[in-house]
PDB file of N, CA, C and O in Angstrom:
ATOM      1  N   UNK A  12      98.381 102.050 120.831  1.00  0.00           N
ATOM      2  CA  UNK A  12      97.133 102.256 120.119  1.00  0.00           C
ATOM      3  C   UNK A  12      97.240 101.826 118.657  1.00  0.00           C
ATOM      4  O   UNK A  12      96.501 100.930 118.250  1.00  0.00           O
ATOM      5  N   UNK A  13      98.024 102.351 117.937  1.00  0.00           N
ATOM      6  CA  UNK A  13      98.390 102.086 116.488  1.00  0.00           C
ATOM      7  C   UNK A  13      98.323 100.213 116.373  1.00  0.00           C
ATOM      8  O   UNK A  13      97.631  99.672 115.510  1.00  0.00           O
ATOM      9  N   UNK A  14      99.225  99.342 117.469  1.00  0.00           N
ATOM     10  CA  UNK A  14      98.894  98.251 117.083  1.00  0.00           C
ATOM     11  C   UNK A  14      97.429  97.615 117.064  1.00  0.00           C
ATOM     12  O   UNK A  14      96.934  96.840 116.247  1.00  0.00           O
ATOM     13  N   UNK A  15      96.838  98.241 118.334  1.00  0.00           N
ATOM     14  CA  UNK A  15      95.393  97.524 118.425  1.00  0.00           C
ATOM     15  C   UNK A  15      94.821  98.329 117.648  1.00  0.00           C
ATOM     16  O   UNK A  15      93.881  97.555 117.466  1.00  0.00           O
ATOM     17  N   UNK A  16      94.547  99.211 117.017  1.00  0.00           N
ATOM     18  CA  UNK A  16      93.740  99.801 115.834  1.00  0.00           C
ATOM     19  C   UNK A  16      94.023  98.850 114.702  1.00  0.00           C
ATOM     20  O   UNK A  16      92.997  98.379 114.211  1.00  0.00           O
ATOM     21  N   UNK A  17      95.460  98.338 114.019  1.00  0.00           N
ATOM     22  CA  UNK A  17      95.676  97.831 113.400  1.00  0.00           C
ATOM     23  C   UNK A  17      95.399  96.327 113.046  1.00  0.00           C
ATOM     24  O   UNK A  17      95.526  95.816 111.933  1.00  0.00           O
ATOM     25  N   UNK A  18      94.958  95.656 114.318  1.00  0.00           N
ATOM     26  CA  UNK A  18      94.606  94.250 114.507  1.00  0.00           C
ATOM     27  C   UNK A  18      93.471  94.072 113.191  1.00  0.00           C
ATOM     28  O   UNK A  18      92.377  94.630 113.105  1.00  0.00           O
ATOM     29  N   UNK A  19      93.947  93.343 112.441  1.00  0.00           N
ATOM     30  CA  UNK A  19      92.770  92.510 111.200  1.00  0.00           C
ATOM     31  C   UNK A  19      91.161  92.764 112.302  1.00  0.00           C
ATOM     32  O   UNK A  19      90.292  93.622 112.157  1.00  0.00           O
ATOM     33  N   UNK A  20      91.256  91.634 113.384  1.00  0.00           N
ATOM     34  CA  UNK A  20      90.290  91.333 113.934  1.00  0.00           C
ATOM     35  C   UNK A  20      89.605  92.658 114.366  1.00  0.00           C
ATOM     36  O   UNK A  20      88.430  92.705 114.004  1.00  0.00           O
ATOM     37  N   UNK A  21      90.086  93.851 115.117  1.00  0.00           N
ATOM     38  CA  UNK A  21      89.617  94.945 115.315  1.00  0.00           C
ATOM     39  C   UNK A  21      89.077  95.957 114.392  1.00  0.00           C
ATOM     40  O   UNK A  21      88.095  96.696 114.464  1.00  0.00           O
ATOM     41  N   UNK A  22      90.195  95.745 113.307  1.00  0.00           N
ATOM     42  CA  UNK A  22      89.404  96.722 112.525  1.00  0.00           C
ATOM     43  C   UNK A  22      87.852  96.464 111.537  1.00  0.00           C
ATOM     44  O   UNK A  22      87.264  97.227 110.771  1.00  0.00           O
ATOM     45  N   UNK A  23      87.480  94.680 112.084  1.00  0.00           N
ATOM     46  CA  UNK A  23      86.368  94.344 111.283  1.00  0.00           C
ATOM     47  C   UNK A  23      85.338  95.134 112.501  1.00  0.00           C
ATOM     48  O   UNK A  23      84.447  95.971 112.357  1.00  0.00           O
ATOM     49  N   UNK A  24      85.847  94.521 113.636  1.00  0.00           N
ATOM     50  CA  UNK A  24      84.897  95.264 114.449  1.00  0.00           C
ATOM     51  C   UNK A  24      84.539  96.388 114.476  1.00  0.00           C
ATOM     52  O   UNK A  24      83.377  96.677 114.189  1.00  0.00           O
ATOM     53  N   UNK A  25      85.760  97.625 114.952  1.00  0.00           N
ATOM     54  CA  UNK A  25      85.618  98.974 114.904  1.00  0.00           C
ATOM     55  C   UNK A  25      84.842  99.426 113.685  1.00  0.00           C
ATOM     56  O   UNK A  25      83.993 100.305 113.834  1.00  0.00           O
ATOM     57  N   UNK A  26      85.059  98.906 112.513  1.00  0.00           N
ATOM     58  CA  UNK A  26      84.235  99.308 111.344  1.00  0.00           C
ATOM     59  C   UNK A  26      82.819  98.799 111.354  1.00  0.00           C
ATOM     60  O   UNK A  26      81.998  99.293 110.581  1.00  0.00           O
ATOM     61  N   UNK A  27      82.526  97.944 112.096  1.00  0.00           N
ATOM     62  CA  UNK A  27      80.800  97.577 112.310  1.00  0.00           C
ATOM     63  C   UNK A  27      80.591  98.718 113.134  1.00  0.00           C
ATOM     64  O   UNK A  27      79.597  99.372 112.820  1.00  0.00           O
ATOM     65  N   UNK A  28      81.178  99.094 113.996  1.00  0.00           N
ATOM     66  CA  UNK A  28      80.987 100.020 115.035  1.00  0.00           C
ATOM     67  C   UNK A  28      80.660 101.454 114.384  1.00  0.00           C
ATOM     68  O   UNK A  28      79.650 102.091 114.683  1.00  0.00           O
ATOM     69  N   UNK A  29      81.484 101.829 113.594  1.00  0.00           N
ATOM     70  CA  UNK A  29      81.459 102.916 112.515  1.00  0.00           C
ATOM     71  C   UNK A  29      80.069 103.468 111.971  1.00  0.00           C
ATOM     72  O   UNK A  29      79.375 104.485 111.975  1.00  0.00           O
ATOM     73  N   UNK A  30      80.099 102.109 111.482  1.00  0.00           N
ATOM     74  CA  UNK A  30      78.936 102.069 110.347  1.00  0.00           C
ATOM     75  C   UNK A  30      77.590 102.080 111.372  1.00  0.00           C
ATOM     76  O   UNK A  30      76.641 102.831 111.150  1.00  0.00           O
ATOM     77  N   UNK A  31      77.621 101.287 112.355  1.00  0.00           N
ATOM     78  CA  UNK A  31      76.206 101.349 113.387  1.00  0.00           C
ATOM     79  C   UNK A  31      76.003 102.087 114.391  1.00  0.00           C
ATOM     80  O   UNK A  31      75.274 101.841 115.352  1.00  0.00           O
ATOM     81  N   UNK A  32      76.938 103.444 114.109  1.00  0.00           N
ATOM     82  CA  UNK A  32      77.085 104.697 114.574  1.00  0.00           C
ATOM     83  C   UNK A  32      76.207 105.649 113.684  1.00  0.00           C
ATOM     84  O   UNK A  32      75.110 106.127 113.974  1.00  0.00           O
ATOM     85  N   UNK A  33      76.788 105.782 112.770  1.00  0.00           N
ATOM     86  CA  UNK A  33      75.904 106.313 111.583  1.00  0.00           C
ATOM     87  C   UNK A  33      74.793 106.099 111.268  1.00  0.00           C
ATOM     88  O   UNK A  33      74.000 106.971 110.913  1.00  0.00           O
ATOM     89  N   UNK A  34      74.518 104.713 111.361  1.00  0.00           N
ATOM     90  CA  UNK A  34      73.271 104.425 111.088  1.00  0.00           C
ATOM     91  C   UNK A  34      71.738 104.230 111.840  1.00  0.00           C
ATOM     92  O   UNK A  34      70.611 103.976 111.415  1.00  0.00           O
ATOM     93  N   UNK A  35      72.509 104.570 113.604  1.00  0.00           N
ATOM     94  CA  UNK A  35      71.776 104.594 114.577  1.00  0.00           C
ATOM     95  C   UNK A  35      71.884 106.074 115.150  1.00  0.00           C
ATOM     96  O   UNK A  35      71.913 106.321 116.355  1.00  0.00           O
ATOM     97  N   UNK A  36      71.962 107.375 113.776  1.00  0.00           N
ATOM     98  CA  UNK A  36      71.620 108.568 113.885  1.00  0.00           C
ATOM     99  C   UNK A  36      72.241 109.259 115.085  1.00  0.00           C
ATOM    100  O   UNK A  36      71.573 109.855 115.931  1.00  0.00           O
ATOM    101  N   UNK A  37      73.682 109.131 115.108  1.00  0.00           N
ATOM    102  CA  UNK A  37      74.831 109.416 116.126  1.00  0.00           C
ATOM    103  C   UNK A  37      74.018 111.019 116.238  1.00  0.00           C
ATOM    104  O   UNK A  37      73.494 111.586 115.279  1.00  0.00           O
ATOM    105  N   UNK A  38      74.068 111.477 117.464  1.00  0.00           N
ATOM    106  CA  UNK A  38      73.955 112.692 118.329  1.00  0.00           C
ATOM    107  C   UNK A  38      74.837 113.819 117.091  1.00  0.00           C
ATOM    108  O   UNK A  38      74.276 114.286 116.100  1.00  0.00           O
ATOM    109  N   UNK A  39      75.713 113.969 117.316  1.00  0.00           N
ATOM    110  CA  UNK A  39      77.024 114.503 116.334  1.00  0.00           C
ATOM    111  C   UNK A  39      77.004 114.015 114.866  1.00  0.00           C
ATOM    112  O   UNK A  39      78.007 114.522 114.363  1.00  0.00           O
ATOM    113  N   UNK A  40      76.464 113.402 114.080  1.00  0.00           N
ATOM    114  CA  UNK A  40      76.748 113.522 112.603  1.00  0.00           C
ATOM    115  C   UNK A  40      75.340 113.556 112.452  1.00  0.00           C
ATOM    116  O   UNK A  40      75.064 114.469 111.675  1.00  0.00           O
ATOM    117  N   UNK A  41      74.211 112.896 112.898  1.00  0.00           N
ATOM    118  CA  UNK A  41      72.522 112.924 111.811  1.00  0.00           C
ATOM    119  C   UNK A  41      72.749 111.666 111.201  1.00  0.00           C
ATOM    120  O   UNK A  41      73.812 111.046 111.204  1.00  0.00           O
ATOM    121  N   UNK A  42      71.763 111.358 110.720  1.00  0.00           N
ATOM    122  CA  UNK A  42      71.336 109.878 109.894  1.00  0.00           C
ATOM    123  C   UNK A  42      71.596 110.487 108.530  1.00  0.00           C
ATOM    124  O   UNK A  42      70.922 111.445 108.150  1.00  0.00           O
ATOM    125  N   UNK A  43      72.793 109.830 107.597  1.00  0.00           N
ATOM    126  CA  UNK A  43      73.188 109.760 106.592  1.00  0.00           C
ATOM    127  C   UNK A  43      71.527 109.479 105.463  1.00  0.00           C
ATOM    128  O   UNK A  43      70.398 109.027 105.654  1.00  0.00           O
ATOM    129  N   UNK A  44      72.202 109.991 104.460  1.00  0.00           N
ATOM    130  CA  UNK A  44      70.805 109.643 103.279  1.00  0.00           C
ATOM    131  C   UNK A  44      71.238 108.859 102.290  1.00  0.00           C
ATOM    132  O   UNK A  44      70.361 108.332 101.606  1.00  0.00           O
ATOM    133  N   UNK A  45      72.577 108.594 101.977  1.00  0.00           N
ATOM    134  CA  UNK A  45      73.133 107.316 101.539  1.00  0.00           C
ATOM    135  C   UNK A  45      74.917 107.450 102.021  1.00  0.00           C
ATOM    136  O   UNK A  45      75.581 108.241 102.692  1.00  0.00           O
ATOM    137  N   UNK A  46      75.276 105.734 100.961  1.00  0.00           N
ATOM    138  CA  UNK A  46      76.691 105.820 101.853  1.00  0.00           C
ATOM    139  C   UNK A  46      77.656 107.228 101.398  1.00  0.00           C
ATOM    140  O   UNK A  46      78.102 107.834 102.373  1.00  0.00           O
ATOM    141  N   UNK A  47      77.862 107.554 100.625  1.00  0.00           N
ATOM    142  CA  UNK A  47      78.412 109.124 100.854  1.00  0.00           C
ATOM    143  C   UNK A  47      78.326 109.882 101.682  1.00  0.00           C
ATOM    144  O   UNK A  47      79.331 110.359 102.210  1.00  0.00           O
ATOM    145  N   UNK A  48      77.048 110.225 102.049  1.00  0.00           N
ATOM    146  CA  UNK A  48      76.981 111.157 103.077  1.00  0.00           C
ATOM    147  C   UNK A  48      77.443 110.505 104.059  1.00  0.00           C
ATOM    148  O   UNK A  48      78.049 111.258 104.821  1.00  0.00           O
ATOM    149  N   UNK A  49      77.432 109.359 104.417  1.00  0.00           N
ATOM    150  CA  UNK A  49      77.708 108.544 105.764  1.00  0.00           C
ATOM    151  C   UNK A  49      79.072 108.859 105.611  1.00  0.00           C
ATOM    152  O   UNK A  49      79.537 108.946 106.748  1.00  0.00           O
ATOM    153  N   UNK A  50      80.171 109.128 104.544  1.00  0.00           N
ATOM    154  CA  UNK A  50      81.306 108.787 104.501  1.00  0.00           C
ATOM    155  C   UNK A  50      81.920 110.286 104.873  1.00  0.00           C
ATOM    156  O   UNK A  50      83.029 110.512 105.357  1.00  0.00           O
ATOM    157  N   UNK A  51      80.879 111.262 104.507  1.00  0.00           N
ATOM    158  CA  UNK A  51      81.278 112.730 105.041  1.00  0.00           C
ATOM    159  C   UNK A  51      80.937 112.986 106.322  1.00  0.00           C
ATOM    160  O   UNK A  51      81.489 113.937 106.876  1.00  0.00           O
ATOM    161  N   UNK A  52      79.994 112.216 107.023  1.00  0.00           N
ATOM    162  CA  UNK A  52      80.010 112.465 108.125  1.00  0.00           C
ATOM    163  C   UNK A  52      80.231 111.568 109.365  1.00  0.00           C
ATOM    164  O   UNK A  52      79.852 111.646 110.534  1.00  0.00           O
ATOM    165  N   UNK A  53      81.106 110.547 108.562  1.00  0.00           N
ATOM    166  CA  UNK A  53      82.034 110.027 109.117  1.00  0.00           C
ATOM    167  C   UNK A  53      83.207 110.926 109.989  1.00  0.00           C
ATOM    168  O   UNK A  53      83.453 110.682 111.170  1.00  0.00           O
ATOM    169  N   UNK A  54      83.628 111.596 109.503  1.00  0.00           N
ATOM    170  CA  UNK A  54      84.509 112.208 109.402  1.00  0.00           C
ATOM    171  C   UNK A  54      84.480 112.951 110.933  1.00  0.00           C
ATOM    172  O   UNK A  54      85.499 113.333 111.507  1.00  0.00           O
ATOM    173  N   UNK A  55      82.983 113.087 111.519  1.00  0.00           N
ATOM    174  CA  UNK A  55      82.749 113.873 112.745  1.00  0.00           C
ATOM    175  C   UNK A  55      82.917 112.641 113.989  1.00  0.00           C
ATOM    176  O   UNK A  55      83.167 113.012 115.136  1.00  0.00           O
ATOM    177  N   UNK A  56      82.827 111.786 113.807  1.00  0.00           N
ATOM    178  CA  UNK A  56      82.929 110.452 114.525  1.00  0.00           C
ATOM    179  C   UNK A  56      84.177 110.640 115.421  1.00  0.00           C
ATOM    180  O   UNK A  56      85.273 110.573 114.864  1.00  0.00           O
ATOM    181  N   UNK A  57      84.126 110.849 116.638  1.00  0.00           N
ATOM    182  CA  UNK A  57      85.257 110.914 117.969  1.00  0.00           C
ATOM    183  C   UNK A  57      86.240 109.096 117.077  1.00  0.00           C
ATOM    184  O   UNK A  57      87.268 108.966 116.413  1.00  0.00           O
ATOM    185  N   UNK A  58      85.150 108.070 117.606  1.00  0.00           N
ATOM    186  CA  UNK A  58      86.125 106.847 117.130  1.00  0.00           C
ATOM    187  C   UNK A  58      86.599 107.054 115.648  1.00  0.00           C
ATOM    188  O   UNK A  58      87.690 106.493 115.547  1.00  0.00           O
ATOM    189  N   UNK A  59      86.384 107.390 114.949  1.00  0.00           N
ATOM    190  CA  UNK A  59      87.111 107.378 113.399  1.00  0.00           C
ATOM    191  C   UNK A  59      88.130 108.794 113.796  1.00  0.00           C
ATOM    192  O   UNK A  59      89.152 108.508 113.171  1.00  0.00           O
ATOM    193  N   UNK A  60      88.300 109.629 114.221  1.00  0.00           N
ATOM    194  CA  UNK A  60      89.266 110.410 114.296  1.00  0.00           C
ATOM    195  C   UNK A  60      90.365 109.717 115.289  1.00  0.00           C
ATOM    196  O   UNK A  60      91.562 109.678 115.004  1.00  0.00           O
ATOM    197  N   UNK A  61      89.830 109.192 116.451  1.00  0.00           N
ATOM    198  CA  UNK A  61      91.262 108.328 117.027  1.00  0.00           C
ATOM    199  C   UNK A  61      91.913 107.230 116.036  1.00  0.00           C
ATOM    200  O   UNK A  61      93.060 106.878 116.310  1.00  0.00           O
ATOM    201  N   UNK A  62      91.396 106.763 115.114  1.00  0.00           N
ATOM    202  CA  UNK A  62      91.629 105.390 114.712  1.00  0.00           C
ATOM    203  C   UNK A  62      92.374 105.907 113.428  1.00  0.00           C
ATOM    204  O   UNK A  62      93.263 105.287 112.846  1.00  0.00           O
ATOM    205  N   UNK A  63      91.753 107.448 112.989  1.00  0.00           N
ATOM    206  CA  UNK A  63      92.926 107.842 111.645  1.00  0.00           C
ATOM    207  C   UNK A  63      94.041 108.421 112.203  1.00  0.00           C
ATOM    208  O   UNK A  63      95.056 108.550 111.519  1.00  0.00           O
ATOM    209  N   UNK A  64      94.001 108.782 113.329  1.00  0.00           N
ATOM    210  CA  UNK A  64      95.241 109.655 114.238  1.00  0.00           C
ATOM    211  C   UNK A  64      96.627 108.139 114.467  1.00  0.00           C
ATOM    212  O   UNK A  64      97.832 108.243 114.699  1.00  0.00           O
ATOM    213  N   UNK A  65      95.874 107.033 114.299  1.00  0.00           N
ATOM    214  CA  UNK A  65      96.361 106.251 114.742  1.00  0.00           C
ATOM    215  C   UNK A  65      96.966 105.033 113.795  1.00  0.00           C
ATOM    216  O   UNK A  65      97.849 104.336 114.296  1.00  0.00           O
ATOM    217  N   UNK A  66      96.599 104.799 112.674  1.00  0.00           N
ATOM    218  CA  UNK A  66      97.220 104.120 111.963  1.00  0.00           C
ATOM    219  C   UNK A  66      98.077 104.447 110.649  1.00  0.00           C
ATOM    220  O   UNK A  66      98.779 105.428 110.894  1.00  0.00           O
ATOM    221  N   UNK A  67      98.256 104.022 109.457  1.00  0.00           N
ATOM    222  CA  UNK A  67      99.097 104.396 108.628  1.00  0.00           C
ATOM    223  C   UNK A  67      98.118 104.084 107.437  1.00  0.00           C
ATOM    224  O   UNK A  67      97.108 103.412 107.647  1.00  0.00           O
ATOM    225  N   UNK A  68      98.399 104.544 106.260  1.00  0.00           N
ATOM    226  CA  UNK A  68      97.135 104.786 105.370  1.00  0.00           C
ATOM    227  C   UNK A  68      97.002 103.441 104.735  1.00  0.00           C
ATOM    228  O   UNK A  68      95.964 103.358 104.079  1.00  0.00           O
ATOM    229  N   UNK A  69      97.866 102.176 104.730  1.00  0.00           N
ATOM    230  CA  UNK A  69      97.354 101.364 104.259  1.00  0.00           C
ATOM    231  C   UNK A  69      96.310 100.742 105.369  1.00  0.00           C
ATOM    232  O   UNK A  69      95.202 100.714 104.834  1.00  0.00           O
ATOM    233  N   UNK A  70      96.261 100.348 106.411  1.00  0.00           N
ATOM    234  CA  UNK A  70      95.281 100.483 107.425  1.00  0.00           C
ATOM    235  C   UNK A  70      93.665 101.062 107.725  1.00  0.00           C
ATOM    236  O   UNK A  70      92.691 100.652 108.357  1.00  0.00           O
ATOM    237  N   UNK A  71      94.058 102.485 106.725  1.00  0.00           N
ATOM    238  CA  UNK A  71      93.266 103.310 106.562  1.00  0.00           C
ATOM    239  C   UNK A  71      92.035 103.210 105.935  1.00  0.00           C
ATOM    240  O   UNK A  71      90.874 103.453 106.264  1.00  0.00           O
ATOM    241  N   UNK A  72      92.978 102.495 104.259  1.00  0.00           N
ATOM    242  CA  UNK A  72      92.301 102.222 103.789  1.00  0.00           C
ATOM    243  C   UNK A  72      91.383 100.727 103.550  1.00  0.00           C
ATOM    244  O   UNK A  72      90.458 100.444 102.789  1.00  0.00           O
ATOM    245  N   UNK A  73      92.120  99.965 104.578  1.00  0.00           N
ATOM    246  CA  UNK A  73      91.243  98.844 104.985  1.00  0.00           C
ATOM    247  C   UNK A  73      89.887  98.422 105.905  1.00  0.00           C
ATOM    248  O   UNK A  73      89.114  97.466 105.952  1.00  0.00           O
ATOM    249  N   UNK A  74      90.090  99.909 106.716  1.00  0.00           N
ATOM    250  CA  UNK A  74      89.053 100.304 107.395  1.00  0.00           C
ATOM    251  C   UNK A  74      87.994 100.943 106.681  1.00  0.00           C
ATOM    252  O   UNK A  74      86.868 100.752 107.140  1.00  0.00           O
ATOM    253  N   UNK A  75      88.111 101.763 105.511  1.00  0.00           N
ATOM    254  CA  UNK A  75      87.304 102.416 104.614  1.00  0.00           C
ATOM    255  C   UNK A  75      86.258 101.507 103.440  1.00  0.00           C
ATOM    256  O   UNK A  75      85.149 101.575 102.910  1.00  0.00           O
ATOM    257  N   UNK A  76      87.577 100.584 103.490  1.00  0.00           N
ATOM    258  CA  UNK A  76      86.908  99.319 102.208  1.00  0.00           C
ATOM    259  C   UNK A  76      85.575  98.717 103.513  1.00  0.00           C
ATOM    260  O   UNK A  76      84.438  98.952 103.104  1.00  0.00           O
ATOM    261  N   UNK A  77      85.607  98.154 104.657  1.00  0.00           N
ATOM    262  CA  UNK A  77      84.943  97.374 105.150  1.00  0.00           C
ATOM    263  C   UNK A  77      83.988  98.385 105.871  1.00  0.00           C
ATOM    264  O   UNK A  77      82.923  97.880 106.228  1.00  0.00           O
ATOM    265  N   UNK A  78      84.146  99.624 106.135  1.00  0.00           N
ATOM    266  CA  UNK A  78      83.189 100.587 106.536  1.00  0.00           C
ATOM    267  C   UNK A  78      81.789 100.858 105.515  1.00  0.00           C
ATOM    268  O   UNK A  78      80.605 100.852 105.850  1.00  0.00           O
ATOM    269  N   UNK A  79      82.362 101.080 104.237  1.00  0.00           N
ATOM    270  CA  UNK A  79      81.678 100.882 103.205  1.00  0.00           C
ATOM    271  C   UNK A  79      80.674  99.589 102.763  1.00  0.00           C
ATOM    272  O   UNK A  79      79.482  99.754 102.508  1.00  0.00           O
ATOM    273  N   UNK A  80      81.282  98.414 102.721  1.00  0.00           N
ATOM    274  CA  UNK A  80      80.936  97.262 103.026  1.00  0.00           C
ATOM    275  C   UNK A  80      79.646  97.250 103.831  1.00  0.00           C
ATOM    276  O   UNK A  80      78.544  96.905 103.403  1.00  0.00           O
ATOM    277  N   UNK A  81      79.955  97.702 105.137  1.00  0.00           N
ATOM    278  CA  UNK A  81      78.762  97.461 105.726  1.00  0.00           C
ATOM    279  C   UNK A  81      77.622  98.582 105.499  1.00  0.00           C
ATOM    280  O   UNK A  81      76.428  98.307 105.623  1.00  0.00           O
ATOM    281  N   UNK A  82      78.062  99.791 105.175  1.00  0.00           N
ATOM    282  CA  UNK A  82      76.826 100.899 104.852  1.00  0.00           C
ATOM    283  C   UNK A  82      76.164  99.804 104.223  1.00  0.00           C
ATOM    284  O   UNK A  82      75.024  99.466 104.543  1.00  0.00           O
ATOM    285  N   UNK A  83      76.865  99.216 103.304  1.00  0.00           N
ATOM    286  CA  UNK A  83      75.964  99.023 101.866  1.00  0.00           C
ATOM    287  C   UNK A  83      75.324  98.277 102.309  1.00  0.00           C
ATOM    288  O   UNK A  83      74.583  97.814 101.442  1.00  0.00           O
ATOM    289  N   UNK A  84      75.161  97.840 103.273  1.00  0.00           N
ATOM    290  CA  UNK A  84      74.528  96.480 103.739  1.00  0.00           C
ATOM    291  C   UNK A  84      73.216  96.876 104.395  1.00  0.00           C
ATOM    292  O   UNK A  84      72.220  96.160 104.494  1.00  0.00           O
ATOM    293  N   UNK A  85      73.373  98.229 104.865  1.00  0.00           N
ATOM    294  CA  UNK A  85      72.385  98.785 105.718  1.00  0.00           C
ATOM    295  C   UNK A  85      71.368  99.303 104.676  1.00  0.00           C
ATOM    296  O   UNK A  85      70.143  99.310 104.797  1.00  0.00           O
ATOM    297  N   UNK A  86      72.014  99.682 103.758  1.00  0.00           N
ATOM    298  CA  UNK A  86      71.269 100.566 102.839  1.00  0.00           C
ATOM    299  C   UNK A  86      70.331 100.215 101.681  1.00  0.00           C
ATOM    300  O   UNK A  86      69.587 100.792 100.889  1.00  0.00           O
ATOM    301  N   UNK A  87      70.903  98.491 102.101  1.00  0.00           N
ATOM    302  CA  UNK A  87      69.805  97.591 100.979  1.00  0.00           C
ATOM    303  C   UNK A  87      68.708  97.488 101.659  1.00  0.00           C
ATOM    304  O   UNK A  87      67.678  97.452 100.985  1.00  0.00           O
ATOM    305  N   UNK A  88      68.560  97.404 103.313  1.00  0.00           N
ATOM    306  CA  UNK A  88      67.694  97.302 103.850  1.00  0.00           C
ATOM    307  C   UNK A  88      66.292  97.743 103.351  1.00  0.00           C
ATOM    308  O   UNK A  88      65.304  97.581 104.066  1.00  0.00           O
TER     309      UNK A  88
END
């Protein structure tokens, strides 16, 4: 798991996935009111808890930079 979490290519994906979880008012977190809140209730996300269980924090934080990334993208909308 740790390697395929870690894949460059996956983690662009999994982090679109993230973000269009949140933003398509996941069952379990609610529709965020900006990216902060998205980033606290991130935190309830089944896939973001396997994927922090699973990599090492520089990883971590590469997933966080591009998670962000895309809120912001949603949020200009």
């Amino acid at each position: 798991m740790k390697k395929y979490f870690s894949n460059k290519d996956e983690v662009m994906a999994f982090s679109q996935s993230i973000s269009d979880m949140l933003m398509d008012d996941a069952p379990f977190v609610g529709k965020p009111e900006n990216i902060e809140d998205a980033l606290k209730r991130m935190e309830n996300l089944p896939l973001w808890k396997s994927i922090k269980a699973n990599v090492d924090e520089k990883i971590l934080k590469r997933y966080k930079k591009y998670i962000y990334l895309y809120l912001e993208k949603e949020f200009e909308k």
